[in-house]
Structure formats: structure tokens, C-alpha cells
Coordinates of C-alpha atoms and ligand atoms in Angstrom, one line a residue:
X99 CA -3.0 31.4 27.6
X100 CA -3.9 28.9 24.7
X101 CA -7.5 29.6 25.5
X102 CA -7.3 33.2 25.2
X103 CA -5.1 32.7 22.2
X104 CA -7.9 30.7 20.5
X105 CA -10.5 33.5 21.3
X106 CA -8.7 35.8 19.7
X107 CA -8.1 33.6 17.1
X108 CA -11.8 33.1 16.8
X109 CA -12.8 36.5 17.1
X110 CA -10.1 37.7 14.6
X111 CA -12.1 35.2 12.1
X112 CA -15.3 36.2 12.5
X113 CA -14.3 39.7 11.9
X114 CA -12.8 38.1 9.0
X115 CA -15.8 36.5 8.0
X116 CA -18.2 39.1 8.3
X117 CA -15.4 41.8 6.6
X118 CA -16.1 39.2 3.8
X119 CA -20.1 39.5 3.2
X120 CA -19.5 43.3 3.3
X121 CA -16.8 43.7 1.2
X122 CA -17.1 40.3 -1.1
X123 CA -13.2 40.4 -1.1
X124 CA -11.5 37.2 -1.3
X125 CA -10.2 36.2 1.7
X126 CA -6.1 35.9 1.8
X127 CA -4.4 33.3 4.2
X128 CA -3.9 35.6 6.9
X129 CA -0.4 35.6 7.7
X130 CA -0.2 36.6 11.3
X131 CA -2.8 33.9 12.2
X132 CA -0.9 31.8 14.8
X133 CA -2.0 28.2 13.4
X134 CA -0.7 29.4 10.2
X135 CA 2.5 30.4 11.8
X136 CA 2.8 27.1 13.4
X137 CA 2.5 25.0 10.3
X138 CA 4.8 27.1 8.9
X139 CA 7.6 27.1 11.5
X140 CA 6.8 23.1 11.8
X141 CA 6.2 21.7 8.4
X142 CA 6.9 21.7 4.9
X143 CA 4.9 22.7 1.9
X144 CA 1.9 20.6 1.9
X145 CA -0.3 21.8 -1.2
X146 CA -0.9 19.3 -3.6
X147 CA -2.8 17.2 -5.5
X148 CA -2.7 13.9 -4.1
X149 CA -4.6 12.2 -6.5
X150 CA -3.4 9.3 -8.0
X151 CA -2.4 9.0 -11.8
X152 CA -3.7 6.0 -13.7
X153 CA -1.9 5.0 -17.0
X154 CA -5.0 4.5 -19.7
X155 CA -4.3 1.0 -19.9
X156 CA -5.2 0.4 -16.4
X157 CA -8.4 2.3 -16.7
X158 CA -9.3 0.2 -19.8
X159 CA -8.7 -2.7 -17.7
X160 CA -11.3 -1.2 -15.0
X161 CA -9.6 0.1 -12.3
X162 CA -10.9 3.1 -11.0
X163 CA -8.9 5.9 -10.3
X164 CA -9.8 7.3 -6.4
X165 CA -11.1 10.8 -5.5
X166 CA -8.9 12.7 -2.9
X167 CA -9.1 15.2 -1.1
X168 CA -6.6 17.4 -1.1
X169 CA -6.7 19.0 2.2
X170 CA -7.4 16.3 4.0
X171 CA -4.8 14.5 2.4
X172 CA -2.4 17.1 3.5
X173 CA -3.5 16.9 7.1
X174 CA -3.2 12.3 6.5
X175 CA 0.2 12.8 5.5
X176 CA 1.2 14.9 8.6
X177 CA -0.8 12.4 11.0
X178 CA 1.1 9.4 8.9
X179 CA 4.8 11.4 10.1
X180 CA 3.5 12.3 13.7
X181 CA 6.2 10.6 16.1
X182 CA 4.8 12.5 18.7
X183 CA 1.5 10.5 18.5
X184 CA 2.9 7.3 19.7
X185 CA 3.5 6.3 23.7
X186 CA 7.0 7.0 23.6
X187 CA 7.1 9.8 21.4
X188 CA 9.2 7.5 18.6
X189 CA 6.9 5.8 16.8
X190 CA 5.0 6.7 13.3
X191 CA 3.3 5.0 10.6
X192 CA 5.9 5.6 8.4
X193 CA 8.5 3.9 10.8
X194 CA 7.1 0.9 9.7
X195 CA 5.8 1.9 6.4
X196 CA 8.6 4.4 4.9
X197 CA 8.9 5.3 1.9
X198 CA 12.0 4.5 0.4
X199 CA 11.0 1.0 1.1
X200 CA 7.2 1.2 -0.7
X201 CA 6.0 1.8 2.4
X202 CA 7.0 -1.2 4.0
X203 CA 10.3 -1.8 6.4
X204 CA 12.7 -4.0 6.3
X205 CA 12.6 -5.9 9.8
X206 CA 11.3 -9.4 9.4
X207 CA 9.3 -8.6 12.3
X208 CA 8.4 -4.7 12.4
X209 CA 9.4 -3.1 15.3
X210 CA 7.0 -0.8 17.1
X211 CA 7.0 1.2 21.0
X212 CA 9.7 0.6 23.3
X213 CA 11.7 -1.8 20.7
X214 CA 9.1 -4.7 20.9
X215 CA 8.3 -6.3 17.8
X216 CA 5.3 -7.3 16.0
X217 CA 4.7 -10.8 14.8
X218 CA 4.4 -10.3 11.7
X219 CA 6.4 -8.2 8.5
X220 CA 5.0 -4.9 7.8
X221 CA 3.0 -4.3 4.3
X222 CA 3.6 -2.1 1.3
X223 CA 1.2 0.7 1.0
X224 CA 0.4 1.2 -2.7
X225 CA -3.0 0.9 -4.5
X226 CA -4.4 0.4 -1.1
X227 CA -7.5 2.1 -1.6
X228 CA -11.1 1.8 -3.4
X229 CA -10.1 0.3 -5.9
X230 CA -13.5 -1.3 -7.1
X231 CA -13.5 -2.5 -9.8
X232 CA -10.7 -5.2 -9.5
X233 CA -12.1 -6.3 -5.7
X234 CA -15.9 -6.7 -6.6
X235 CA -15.5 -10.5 -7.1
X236 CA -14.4 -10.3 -3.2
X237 CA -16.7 -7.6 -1.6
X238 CA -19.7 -6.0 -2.2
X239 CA -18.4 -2.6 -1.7
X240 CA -15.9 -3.0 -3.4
X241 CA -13.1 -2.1 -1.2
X242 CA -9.5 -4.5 -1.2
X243 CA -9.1 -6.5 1.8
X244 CA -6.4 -5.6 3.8
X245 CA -3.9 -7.1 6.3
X246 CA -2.0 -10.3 6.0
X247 CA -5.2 -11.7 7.6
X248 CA -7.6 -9.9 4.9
X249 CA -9.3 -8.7 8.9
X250 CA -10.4 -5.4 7.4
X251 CA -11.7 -3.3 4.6
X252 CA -11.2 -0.3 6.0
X253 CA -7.5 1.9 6.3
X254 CA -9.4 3.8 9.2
X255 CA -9.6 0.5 11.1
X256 CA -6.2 -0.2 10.6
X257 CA -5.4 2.8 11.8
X258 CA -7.0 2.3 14.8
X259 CA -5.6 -1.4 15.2
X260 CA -1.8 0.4 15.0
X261 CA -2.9 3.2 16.9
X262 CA -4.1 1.3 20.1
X263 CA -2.0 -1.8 19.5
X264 CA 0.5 -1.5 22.6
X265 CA 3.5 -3.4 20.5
X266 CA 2.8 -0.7 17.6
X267 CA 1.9 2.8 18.7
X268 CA 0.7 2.3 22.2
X269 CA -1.9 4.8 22.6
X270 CA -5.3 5.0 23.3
X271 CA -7.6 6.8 20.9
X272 CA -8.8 9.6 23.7
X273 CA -4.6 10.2 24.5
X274 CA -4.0 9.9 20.6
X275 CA -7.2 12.6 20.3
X276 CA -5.3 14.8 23.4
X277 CA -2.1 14.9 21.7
X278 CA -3.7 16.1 18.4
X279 CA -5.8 18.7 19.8
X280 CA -2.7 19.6 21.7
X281 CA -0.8 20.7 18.6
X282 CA -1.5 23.9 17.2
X283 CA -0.8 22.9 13.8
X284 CA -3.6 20.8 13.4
X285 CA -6.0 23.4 14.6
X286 CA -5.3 24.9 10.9
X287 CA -5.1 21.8 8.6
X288 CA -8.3 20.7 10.5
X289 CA -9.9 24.0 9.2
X290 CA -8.5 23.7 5.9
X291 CA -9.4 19.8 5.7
X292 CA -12.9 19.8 7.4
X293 CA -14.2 23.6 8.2
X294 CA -13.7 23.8 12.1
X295 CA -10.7 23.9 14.3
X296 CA -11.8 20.5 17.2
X297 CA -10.4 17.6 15.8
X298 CA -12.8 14.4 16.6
X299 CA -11.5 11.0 16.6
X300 CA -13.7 9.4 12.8
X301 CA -12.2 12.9 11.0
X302 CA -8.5 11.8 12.1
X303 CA -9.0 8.4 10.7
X304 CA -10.7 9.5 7.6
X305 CA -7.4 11.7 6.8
X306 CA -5.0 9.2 7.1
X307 CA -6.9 6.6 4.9
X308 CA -7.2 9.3 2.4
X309 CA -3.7 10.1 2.7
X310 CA -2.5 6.3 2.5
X311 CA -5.6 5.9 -0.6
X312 CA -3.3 8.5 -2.2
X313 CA -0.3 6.3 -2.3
X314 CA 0.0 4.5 -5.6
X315 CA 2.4 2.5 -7.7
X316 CA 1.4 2.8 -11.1
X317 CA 4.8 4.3 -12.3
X318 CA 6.7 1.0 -12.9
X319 CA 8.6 0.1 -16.0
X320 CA 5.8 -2.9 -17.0
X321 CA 3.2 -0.6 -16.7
X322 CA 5.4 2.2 -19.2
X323 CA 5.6 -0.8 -21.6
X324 CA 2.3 -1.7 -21.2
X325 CA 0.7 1.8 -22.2
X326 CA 3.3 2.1 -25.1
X327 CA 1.4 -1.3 -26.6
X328 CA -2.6 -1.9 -25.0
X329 CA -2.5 1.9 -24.0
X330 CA -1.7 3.0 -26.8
X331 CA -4.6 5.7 -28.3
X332 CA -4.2 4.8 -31.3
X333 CA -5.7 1.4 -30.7
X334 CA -9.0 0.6 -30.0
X335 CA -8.3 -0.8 -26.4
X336 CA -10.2 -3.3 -24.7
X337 CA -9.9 -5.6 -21.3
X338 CA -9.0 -8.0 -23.7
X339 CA -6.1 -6.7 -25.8
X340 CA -4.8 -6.2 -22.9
X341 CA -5.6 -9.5 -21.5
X342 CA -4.2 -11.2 -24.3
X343 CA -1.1 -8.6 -24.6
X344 CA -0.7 -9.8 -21.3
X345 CA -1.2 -13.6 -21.2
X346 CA -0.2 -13.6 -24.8
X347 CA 0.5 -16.7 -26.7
X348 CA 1.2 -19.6 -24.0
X349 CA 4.0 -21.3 -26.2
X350 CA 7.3 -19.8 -25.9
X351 CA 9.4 -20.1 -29.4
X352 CA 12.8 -21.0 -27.2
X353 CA 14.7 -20.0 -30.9
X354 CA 15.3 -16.3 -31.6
X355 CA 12.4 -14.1 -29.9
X356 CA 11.8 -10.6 -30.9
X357 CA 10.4 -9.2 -27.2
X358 CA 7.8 -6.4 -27.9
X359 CA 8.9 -3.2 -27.5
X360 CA 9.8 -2.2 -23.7
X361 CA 10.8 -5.7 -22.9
X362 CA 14.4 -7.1 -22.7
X363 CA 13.9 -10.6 -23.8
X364 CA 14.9 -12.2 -20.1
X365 CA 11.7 -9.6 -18.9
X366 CA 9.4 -10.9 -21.7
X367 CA 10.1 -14.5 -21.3
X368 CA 9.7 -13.6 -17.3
X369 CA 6.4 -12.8 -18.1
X370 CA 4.9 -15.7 -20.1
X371 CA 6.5 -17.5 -16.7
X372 CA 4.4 -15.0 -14.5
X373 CA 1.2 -15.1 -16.5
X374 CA 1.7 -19.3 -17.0
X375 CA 2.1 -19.9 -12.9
X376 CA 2.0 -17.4 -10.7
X377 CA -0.5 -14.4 -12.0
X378 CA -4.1 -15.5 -11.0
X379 CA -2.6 -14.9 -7.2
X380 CA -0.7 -11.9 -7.9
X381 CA -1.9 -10.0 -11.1
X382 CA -0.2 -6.3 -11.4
X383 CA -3.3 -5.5 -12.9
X384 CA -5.6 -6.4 -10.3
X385 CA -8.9 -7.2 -12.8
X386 CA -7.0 -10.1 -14.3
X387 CA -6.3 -11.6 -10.2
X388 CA -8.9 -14.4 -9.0
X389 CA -7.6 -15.5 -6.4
X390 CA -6.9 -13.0 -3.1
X391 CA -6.3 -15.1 -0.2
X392 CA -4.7 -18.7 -0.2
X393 CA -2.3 -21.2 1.7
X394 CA 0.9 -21.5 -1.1
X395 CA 2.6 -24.5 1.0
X396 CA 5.3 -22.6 3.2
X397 CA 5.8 -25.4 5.5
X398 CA 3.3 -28.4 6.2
X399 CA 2.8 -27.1 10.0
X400 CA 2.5 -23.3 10.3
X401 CA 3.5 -21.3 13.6
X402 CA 1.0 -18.0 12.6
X403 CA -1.5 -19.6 11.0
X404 CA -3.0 -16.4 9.6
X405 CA -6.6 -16.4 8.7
X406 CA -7.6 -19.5 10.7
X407 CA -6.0 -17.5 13.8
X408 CA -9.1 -15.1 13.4
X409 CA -11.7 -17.4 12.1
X410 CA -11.1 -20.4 14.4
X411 CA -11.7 -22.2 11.0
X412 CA -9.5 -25.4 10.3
X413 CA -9.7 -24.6 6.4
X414 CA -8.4 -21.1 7.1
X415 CA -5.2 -22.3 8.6
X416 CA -2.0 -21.1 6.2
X417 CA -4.5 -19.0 4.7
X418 CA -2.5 -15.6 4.1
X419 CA -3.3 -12.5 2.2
X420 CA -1.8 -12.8 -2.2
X421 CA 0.3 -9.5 -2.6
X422 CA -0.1 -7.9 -6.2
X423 CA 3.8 -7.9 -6.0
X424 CA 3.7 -4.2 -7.2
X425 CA 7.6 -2.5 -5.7
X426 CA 8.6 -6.4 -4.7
X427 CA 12.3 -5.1 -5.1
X428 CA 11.3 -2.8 -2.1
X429 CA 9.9 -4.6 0.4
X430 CA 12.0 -7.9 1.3
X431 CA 12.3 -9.7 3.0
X432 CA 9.2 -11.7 2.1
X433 CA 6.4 -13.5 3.2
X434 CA 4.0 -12.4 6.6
X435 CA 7.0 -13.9 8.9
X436 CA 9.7 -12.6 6.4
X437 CA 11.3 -16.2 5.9
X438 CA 13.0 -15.3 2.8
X439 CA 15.7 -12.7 2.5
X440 CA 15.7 -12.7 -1.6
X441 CA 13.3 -12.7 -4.6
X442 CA 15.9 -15.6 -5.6
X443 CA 14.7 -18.0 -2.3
X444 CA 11.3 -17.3 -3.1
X445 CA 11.4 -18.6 -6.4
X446 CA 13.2 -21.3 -5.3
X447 CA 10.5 -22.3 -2.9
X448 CA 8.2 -22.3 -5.2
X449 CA 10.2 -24.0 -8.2
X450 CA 11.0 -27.2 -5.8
X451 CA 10.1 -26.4 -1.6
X452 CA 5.9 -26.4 -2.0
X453 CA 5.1 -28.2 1.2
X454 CA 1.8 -30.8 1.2
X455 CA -0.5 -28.6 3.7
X456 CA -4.0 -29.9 3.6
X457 CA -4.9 -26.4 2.9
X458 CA -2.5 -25.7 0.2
X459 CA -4.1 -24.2 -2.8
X460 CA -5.3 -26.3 -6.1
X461 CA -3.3 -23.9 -8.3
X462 CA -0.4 -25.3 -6.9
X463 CA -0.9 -29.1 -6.8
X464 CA -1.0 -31.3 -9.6
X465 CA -3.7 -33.7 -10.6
X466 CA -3.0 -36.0 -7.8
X467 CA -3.1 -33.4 -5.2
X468 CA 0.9 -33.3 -4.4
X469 CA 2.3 -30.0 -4.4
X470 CA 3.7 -28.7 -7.8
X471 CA 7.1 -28.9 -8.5
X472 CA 7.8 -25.8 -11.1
X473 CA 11.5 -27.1 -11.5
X474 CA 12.4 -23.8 -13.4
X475 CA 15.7 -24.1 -14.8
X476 CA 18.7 -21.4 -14.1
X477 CA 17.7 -19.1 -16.7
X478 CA 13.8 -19.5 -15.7
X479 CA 14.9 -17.7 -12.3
X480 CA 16.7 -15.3 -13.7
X481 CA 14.0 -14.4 -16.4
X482 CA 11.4 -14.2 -13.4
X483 CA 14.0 -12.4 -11.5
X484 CA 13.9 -9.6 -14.2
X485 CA 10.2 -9.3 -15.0
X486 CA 9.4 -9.2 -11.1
X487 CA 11.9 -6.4 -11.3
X488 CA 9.9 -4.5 -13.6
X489 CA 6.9 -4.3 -11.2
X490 CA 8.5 -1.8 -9.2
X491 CA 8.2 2.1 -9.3
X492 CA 10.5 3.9 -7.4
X493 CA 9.2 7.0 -7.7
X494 CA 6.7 7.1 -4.5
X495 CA 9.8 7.0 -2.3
X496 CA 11.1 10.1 -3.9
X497 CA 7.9 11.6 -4.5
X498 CA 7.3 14.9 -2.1
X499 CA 4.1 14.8 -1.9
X500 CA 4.3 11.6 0.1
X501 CA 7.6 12.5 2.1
X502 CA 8.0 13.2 5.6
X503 CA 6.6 17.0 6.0
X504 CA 7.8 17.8 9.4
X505 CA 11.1 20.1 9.3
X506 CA 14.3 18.8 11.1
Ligands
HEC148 C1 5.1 -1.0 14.5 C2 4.9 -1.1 13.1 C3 3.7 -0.5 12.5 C4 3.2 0.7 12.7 C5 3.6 1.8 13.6 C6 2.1 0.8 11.7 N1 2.0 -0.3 11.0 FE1 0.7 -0.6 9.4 N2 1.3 -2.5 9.3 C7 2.2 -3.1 10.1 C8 2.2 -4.6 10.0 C9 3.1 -5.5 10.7 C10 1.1 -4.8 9.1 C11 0.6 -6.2 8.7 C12 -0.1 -6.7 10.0 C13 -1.0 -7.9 9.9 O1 -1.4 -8.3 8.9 O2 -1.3 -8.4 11.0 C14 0.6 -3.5 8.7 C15 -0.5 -3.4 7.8 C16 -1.0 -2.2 7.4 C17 -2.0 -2.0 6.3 C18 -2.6 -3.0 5.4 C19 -2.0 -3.0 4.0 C20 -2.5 -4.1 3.1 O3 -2.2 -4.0 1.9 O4 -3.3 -5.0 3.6 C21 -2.3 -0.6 6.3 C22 -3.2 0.1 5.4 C23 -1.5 0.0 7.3 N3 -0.7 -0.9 8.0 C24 -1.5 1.4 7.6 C25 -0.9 1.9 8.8 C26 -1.2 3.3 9.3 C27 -2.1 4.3 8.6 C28 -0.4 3.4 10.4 C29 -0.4 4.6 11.4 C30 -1.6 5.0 12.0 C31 0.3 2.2 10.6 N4 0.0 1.3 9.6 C32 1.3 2.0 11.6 C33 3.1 -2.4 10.9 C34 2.9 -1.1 11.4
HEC149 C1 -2.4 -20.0 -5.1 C2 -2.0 -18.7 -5.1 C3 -0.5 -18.4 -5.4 C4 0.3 -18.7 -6.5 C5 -0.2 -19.5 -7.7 C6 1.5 -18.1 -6.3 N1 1.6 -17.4 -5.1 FE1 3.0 -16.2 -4.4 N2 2.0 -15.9 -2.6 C7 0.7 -16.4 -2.4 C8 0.4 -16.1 -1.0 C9 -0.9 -16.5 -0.3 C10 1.5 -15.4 -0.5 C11 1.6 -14.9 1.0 C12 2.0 -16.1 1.8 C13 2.5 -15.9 3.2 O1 3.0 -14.8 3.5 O2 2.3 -16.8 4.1 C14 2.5 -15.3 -1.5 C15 3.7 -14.6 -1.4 C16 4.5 -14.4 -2.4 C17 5.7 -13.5 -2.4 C18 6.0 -12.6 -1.2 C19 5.3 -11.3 -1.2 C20 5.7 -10.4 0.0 O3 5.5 -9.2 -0.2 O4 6.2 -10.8 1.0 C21 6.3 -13.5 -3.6 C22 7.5 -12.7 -4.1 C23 5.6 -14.5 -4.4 N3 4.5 -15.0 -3.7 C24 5.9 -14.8 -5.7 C25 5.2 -15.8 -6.5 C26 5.7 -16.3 -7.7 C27 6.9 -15.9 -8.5 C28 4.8 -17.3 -8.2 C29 4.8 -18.1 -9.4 C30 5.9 -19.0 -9.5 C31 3.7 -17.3 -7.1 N4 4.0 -16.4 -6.1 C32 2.6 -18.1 -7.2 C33 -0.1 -17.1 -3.3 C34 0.3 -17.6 -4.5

């Protein structure tokens, strides 16, 4: 029955096709076409541009906004929702990356098919993609590293890791390919994304890392006071006024302070705190970050021990992926195993709990090699508290283009 449904559907196009060199008409959606219908009856509106917008300040600063493609970010975003594309039919990307939570969850441990969970805490999706410019010091092509691990360059190959991982989605890729190519919705966003209606297995992947590429966070109250001063137009901007906007004078006058414009003062002095300690491992504005990758001293002994689990590599042990911290207020509880439940015991680790791993990065030891001790007072917390806050933009989990497009 399908079969002859696709002939006709087929034949029904050709007729359309060729009505089309006669008549040079442009072709309307045709509204009785059945793939059509079954988008319709199934999913949302799903016509957009995806493309990311980058505040000028950021672009100044290098980054690179991404190309997307629309139509196949359409059919990514309905892949990303597809419960029906998991072993037991309850299981989705966006369980574990949803959106009112960055794209992260909220488990310590994520939980995947048949309740079993993974062993480590689920990542924010944001700024996941190409973005070149501030990665080149780490790869050639350019592309971020991604997993807690830093395993991959590639969102396709994650894909396929949560795909066939049997404590995340379960499937194989031939079943995942089946169930696809059993949905007569994709038949059309397949046309609309990639010209033909038989979906292959490198073209499924390739959607949903342009859908998740889409995904940015660049909306955040530090980056709307950061265009109102290095973005401004009226300024000749350059990497470095922004640079030293942003690293700005190291001493902090502790008598009245006149924050810049967009900053309460807690946020302001939050920031000198930021850029003084913690901002060469997770810069917001990924040009200014050096360091990607490092052991920051959880505990002396660790149970996951990350990179070195891959490499085999003693030195790699500890060694864990350096967040840019863009939406922390989203995504706790934090660190790969999800040890800490508040931005407030994370700070608190690293003002006094540093632990002396042999691996543990120089940035945070002192001359003699024994862990820093940041011993930031009451009101350092709180200021750190309130520029960290800043970092977050809530709009992506409100944004439609990146909801859930499957009707209820
Ligand atoms: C069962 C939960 C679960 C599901 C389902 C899941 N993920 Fe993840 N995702 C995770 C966890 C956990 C990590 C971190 C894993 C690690 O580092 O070992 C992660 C990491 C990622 C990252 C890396 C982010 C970064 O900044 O490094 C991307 C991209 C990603 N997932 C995309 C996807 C896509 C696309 C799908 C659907 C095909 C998916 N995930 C399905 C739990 C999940
Ligand atoms: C030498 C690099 C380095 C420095 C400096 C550093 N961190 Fe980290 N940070 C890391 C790494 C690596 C992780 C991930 C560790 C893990 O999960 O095992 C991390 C994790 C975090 C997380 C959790 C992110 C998440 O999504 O789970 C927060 C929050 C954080 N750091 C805040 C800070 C603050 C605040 C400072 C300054 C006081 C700071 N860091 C200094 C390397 C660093």
C-alpha cells in the first residue's frame, strides 16, 4: 500500500516537474501531497532561519558566525525530538539535552533506555559548532572539541555514539535508518533538506549537527553589556578594546567604584575576579580562552578519570573538558560526575578544596606546586555568584525555533 502510495507520489511529481518546463510556473507546495499532509498533521511550523546571531563585539573578537541550512536544520530539529528513534520508543536527544535546561538535564548522571544511567552528566548545547576562529590554537580544522573527554570533533559522531550507545538510545544505525525511512514525514523534509525522498545514514547525521550548530547562546546579559561598550559602532573596535574592556585594569579600587554601564557593581567586581582566576579555562569569549582541557584538582584520586580513560596516558588522568560556562545557571549540577549541586560549592572548591593531583593544572598551583588556595572572602562569592549569572541567556529555551516540533 505504501509502495503504491509512493508511486503515485512519484509520478504525481514528475508530472509536476515536467508541467513546470512547459509552463515555467512556479511550483506551489502541493497541498494534497501525502508527505506534506503528514508533516502537517504531526508537526509544528518548522520554517525558519536557524542561523545564529552574533553580537558585533563577538565578531570583532573573531568568532565566526556558522552557515545553516535551513531545511536541513528543520529536518535536525525533528530527528533531535524523535522519541520514536530510540529502543524503547522513550528516548530523545532532547531528554537529555532539553531546552529549558541549555540543553543539558538535570540528573547527575543522565538517564537514557530502560531507566539506566550514563556515567557521566549530560552537556549544554550552545556555540557547539565551527566555531574557528576561537579553536584554531587546538585543531587544525578548526572545529571545538567535544565531550567531557574532548573524544570528538564532530556532532555527527556524537550522534552516532548516543545513537548506538545501548545505556543512551539503544539502537543500531540500520534500525535507527528503518525507523526513519519508516515515517512518512521524513520522506518530505528529506526532499526539502537534500532533493530526494531515501534517507541514508551520513545525510541524517549531517541534519542533526546542523541543527545542534544552530543552537547558540549569545543573548546573555554580559554579552548586551559588552556590545553597549567594545560593540559599540561608534568606536573603532578591535580584539583588543575588547580585550582590555574585558581584563581591564587588574587593581580593584575597594573605595567607591563607578561599574561601567550594564554592570551592577557586585557583577563588575565579579568580573575582574573571573578575568584575574578563572578566564584562561573558561573565557565567554572563546578567543581570549587558552586553555581547553585540564585536571582542576577535584579530588587527589579520580573514579572517571576522563581523558586518560581513552588515551591509556598517565598525564591524561583528571584531564576533563573546560566549559565556557555560557547558561551555567542552567545546567547544574556541575562537573562531568555532577558532584556539586550549586554554583556556591563550586566556588567553594575552588576558593579552599583544590586537591594536590599530580596532574593538576599549573594555573592553579602556586610557585611551589601546592594547589592554590583562592580564599575569596563572603562577598568575593557572592560577586562571582552574580557575574557567573550574567553568562546565561535564557532565551534558547523559549526560542521556537529550537522547541520540541512534534504536536501533542
Ligand atoms: C541518555 C542521555 C543522552 C542522550 C539520549 C543524548 N545525549 Fe548527548 N550527551 C550526553 C552526555 C552524558 C554527554 C557527555 C558524555 C561524555 O562526555 O562522555 C553528551 C554530550 C553531547 C555533546 C557534546 C557537547 C560538548 O560541548 O562537548 C553533543 C554535541 C551531544 N551530546 C549531542 C547529542 C545528540 C545530537 C543526541 C541525539 C542523537 C544526544 N546527544 C543524545 C547525554 C545524552
Ligand atoms: C586550569 C583550568 C581551570 C581554571 C583556572 C578554572 N577552572 Fe573551572 N573547570 C575546569 C575544568 C577542566 C572543569 C571540568 C572538570 C570536571 O568536570 O572534572 C571545570 C569546571 C568548572 C565548572 C563546572 C562546569 C559544568 O558545566 O559542570 C564551573 C562552574 C567552574 N569550573 C568555575 C570556575 C571558576 C569560578 C574558576 C575561577 C575561580 C575556575 N573554574 C577556574 C578548569 C578550570
Amino acid at each position: 500500500m505504501r509502495k503504491v502510495t509512493l508511486l503515485i507520489a512519484c509520478f504525481a511529481l514528475l508530472w509536476v516537474a515536467c508541467k513546470k518546463e512547459e509552463s515555467t510556473v512556479a511550483v506551489v507546495p502541493d497541498e494534497t501531497d501525502p508527505g506534506l499532509l503528514a508533516v502537517k498533521r504531526t508537526l509544528v511550523h518548522l520554517d525558519y532561519n536557524y542561523a545564529p546571531n552574533l553580537p558585533n563585539y563577538l565578531i570583532t573578537a573573531g568568532l565566526q558566525p556558522v552557515a545553516i541550512d535551513n531545511a536541513k536544520a528543520a529536518l535536525g530539529r525533528v530527528l533531535f525530538y524523535d522519541k520514536s528513534l530510540s529502543r524503547d520508543g522513550r528516548i530523545s536527544c532532547a531528554s537529555c539535552h532539553e531546552p529549558t535546561r541549555a540543553f543539558s538535564d538535570l540528573m547527575g548522571f543522565s538517564m537514557g533506555v530502560g531507566n539506566q544511567r550514563l556515567e557521566r552528566q549530560s552537556m549544554p548545547l550552545a556555540n557547539t559548532a565551527n566555531f574557528a576562529a576561537h579553536y584554531r590554537a587546538l585543531d587544525a580544522n578548526g572545529a571545538p572539541p567535544l565531550l567531557w573527554d574532548s573524544r570528538t570533533t564532530s556532532i555527527a559522531e556524537v550522534s552516532r555514539f548516543a545513537i548506538t550507545n545501548p545505556h543512551e538510545m539503544g539502537m543500531t544505525l540500520s534500525e535507527w535508518m528503518e525507523r526513519i525511512r519508516a515515517k512518512d514525514y521524513y520522506a518530505y523534509l528529506w526532499k526539502k533538506a537534500f532533493g530526494h525522498s531515501t534517507p541514508t545514514e551520513a545525510e541524517a547525521l549531517q541534519a542533526l549537527g546542523e541543527f545542534v550548530g544552530a543552537i547558540s547562546a549569545a543573548g546573555s546579559p554580559f554579552d548586551a553589556a559588552m556590545e553597549r561598550h567594545a560593540g559599540n559602532p561608534q568606536f573603532t573596535v578591535t580584539v583588543d578594546s575588547i580585550r582590555v574592556f574585558y581584563y581591564g585594569p587588574i587593581v580593584i579600587p575597594t573605595t567607591r567604584v563607578v561599574p561601567p554601564a550594564g554592570f551592577t557593581l557586585s557583577e563588575f567586581r565579579g568580573m575582574r575576579l573571573f578575568t584575574n582566576h578563572c578566564s584562561s579555562c573558561h573565557s565567554p569569549i572563546r578567543p581570549f580562552q587558552t586553555v581547553f582541557e585540564a585536571c582542576n584538582g577535584l579530588s587527589t584520586e579520580y573514579k572517571d578519570q576522563g581523558k586518560g580513560l581513552r588515551t591509556g596516558k598517565a598525564q591524561d588522568n583528571g584531564v576533563f573538558k573546560a566549559a565556557s560556562l555560557r547558561n551555567v545557571m542552567l545546567t547544574p549540577p556541575f562537573m562531568h560526575d555532577g558532584r556539586f549541586k550549586t554554583l556556591r560549592e563550586v566556588i567553594d572548591f575552588y576558593s579552599t578544596g583544590i586537591q594536590p593531583h599530580p596532574n593538576l593544572h599549573p594555573l592553579l598551583r602556586n610557585a611551589d606546586g601546592s594547589p592554590k588556595r583562592f580564599n575569596f572572602s563572603d562577598q568575593d562569592k557572592e560577586d562571582l555568584v552574580s557575574f557567573l549569572k550574567m553568562l546565561t541567556d535564557f532565551r534558547p529555551g523559549g526560542d521556537v525555533r529550537f522547541s520540541d516540533p512534534f504536536r501533542r
